[in-house]
Short mmCIF file of C-alpha atoms in Angstrom, two decimals:
data_model
loop_
_atom_site.label_atom_id
_atom_site.label_comp_id
_atom_site.label_asym_id
_atom_site.label_seq_id
_atom_site.Cartn_x
_atom_site.Cartn_y
_atom_site.Cartn_z
CA UNK W 4 -79.19 -12.30 -11.90
CA UNK W 5 -77.09 -13.93 -9.18
CA UNK W 6 -74.63 -11.86 -7.20
CA UNK W 7 -71.15 -13.05 -6.52
CA UNK W 8 -69.96 -12.82 -2.95
CA UNK W 9 -66.24 -12.37 -2.60
CA UNK W 10 -64.85 -13.25 0.77
CA UNK W 11 -61.34 -12.04 1.44
CA UNK W 12 -59.13 -13.13 4.26
CA UNK W 13 -58.41 -10.44 6.74
CA UNK W 14 -54.83 -9.73 7.61
CA UNK W 15 -54.17 -10.93 11.12
CA UNK W 16 -51.23 -9.76 13.18
CA UNK W 17 -49.08 -12.75 14.07
CA UNK W 18 -47.65 -12.77 17.56
CA UNK W 19 -46.57 -15.32 20.14
CA UNK W 20 -49.40 -16.81 22.19
CA UNK W 21 -48.50 -16.16 25.81
CA UNK W 22 -50.45 -19.01 27.42
CA UNK W 23 -48.56 -22.31 27.13
CA UNK W 24 -51.80 -24.31 27.05
CA UNK W 25 -53.33 -22.14 24.31
CA UNK W 26 -50.05 -22.27 22.38
CA UNK W 27 -50.12 -26.09 22.45
CA UNK W 28 -53.76 -26.17 21.32
CA UNK W 29 -52.91 -23.82 18.44
CA UNK W 30 -49.91 -25.97 17.51
CA UNK W 31 -52.02 -29.13 17.36
CA UNK W 32 -54.68 -27.45 15.20
CA UNK W 33 -52.10 -25.96 12.83
CA UNK W 34 -50.19 -29.26 12.70
CA UNK W 35 -53.36 -31.11 11.67
CA UNK W 36 -53.99 -28.51 8.98
CA UNK W 37 -50.41 -28.78 7.69
CA UNK W 38 -50.64 -32.57 7.54
CA UNK W 39 -53.93 -32.37 5.62
CA UNK W 40 -52.35 -29.96 3.10
CA UNK W 41 -49.28 -32.17 2.74
CA UNK W 42 -51.45 -35.24 2.21
CA UNK W 43 -53.51 -33.40 -0.42
CA UNK W 44 -50.31 -32.35 -2.21
CA UNK W 45 -49.16 -35.98 -2.20
CA UNK W 46 -52.48 -37.37 -3.46
CA UNK W 47 -53.05 -34.79 -6.20
CA UNK W 48 -49.50 -34.57 -7.57
CA UNK W 49 -47.82 -37.79 -6.51
CA UNK W 50 -45.05 -35.80 -4.83
CA UNK W 51 -43.30 -37.31 -1.84
CA UNK W 52 -43.95 -34.93 1.06
CA UNK W 53 -42.47 -34.82 4.55
CA UNK W 54 -42.96 -32.39 7.43
CA UNK W 55 -41.02 -32.23 10.68
CA UNK W 56 -41.86 -29.84 13.51
CA UNK W 57 -41.18 -29.56 17.21
CA UNK W 58 -44.06 -28.63 19.49
CA UNK W 59 -43.74 -25.76 21.97
CA UNK W 60 -42.76 -28.32 24.63
CA UNK W 61 -40.09 -29.83 22.39
CA UNK W 62 -41.92 -33.00 21.28
CA UNK W 63 -41.11 -33.91 17.67
CA UNK W 64 -43.96 -34.36 15.19
CA UNK W 65 -43.39 -35.86 11.74
CA UNK W 66 -45.46 -36.67 8.68
CA UNK W 67 -44.16 -38.57 5.68
CA UNK W 68 -46.35 -39.45 2.71
CA UNK W 69 -44.41 -42.68 2.20
CA UNK W 70 -45.78 -44.04 5.53
CA UNK W 71 -42.39 -45.45 6.48
CA UNK W 72 -40.37 -42.22 6.64
CA UNK W 73 -38.57 -43.06 3.41
CA UNK W 74 -38.92 -39.47 2.17
CA UNK W 75 -37.11 -38.10 5.22
CA UNK W 76 -34.46 -40.82 4.98
CA UNK W 77 -33.94 -40.04 1.28
CA UNK W 78 -33.60 -36.32 2.07
CA UNK W 79 -31.03 -36.99 4.79
CA UNK W 80 -29.01 -39.26 2.50
CA UNK W 81 -29.08 -36.69 -0.32
CA UNK W 82 -28.06 -33.91 2.07
CA UNK W 83 -25.11 -35.98 3.31
CA UNK W 84 -24.02 -36.84 -0.24
CA UNK W 85 -24.32 -33.22 -1.31
CA UNK W 86 -22.26 -32.05 1.68
CA UNK W 87 -19.53 -34.56 0.87
CA UNK W 88 -19.43 -33.36 -2.76
CA UNK W 89 -19.33 -29.73 -1.62
CA UNK W 90 -22.78 -28.88 -2.94
CA UNK W 91 -25.75 -27.27 -1.25
#
């Protein structure tokens, strides 16, 4: 009879990385992971997905599943229209 191995994620204390170089390396790794997850969400569900983040040094990073930043543009246009109408 086969045994089932259950692997659980350990809780890790989140805290700011003090080294700027290590912080940037961590950002790039986490950014790549976030983009992969966003791409998977887009492929499996057909949802339009966009992510915007600023690196620790202030450089903007963006991913848009539409490949031409149409999702971000659509969001900005909807946000402006909603603000004009008094919505959220």
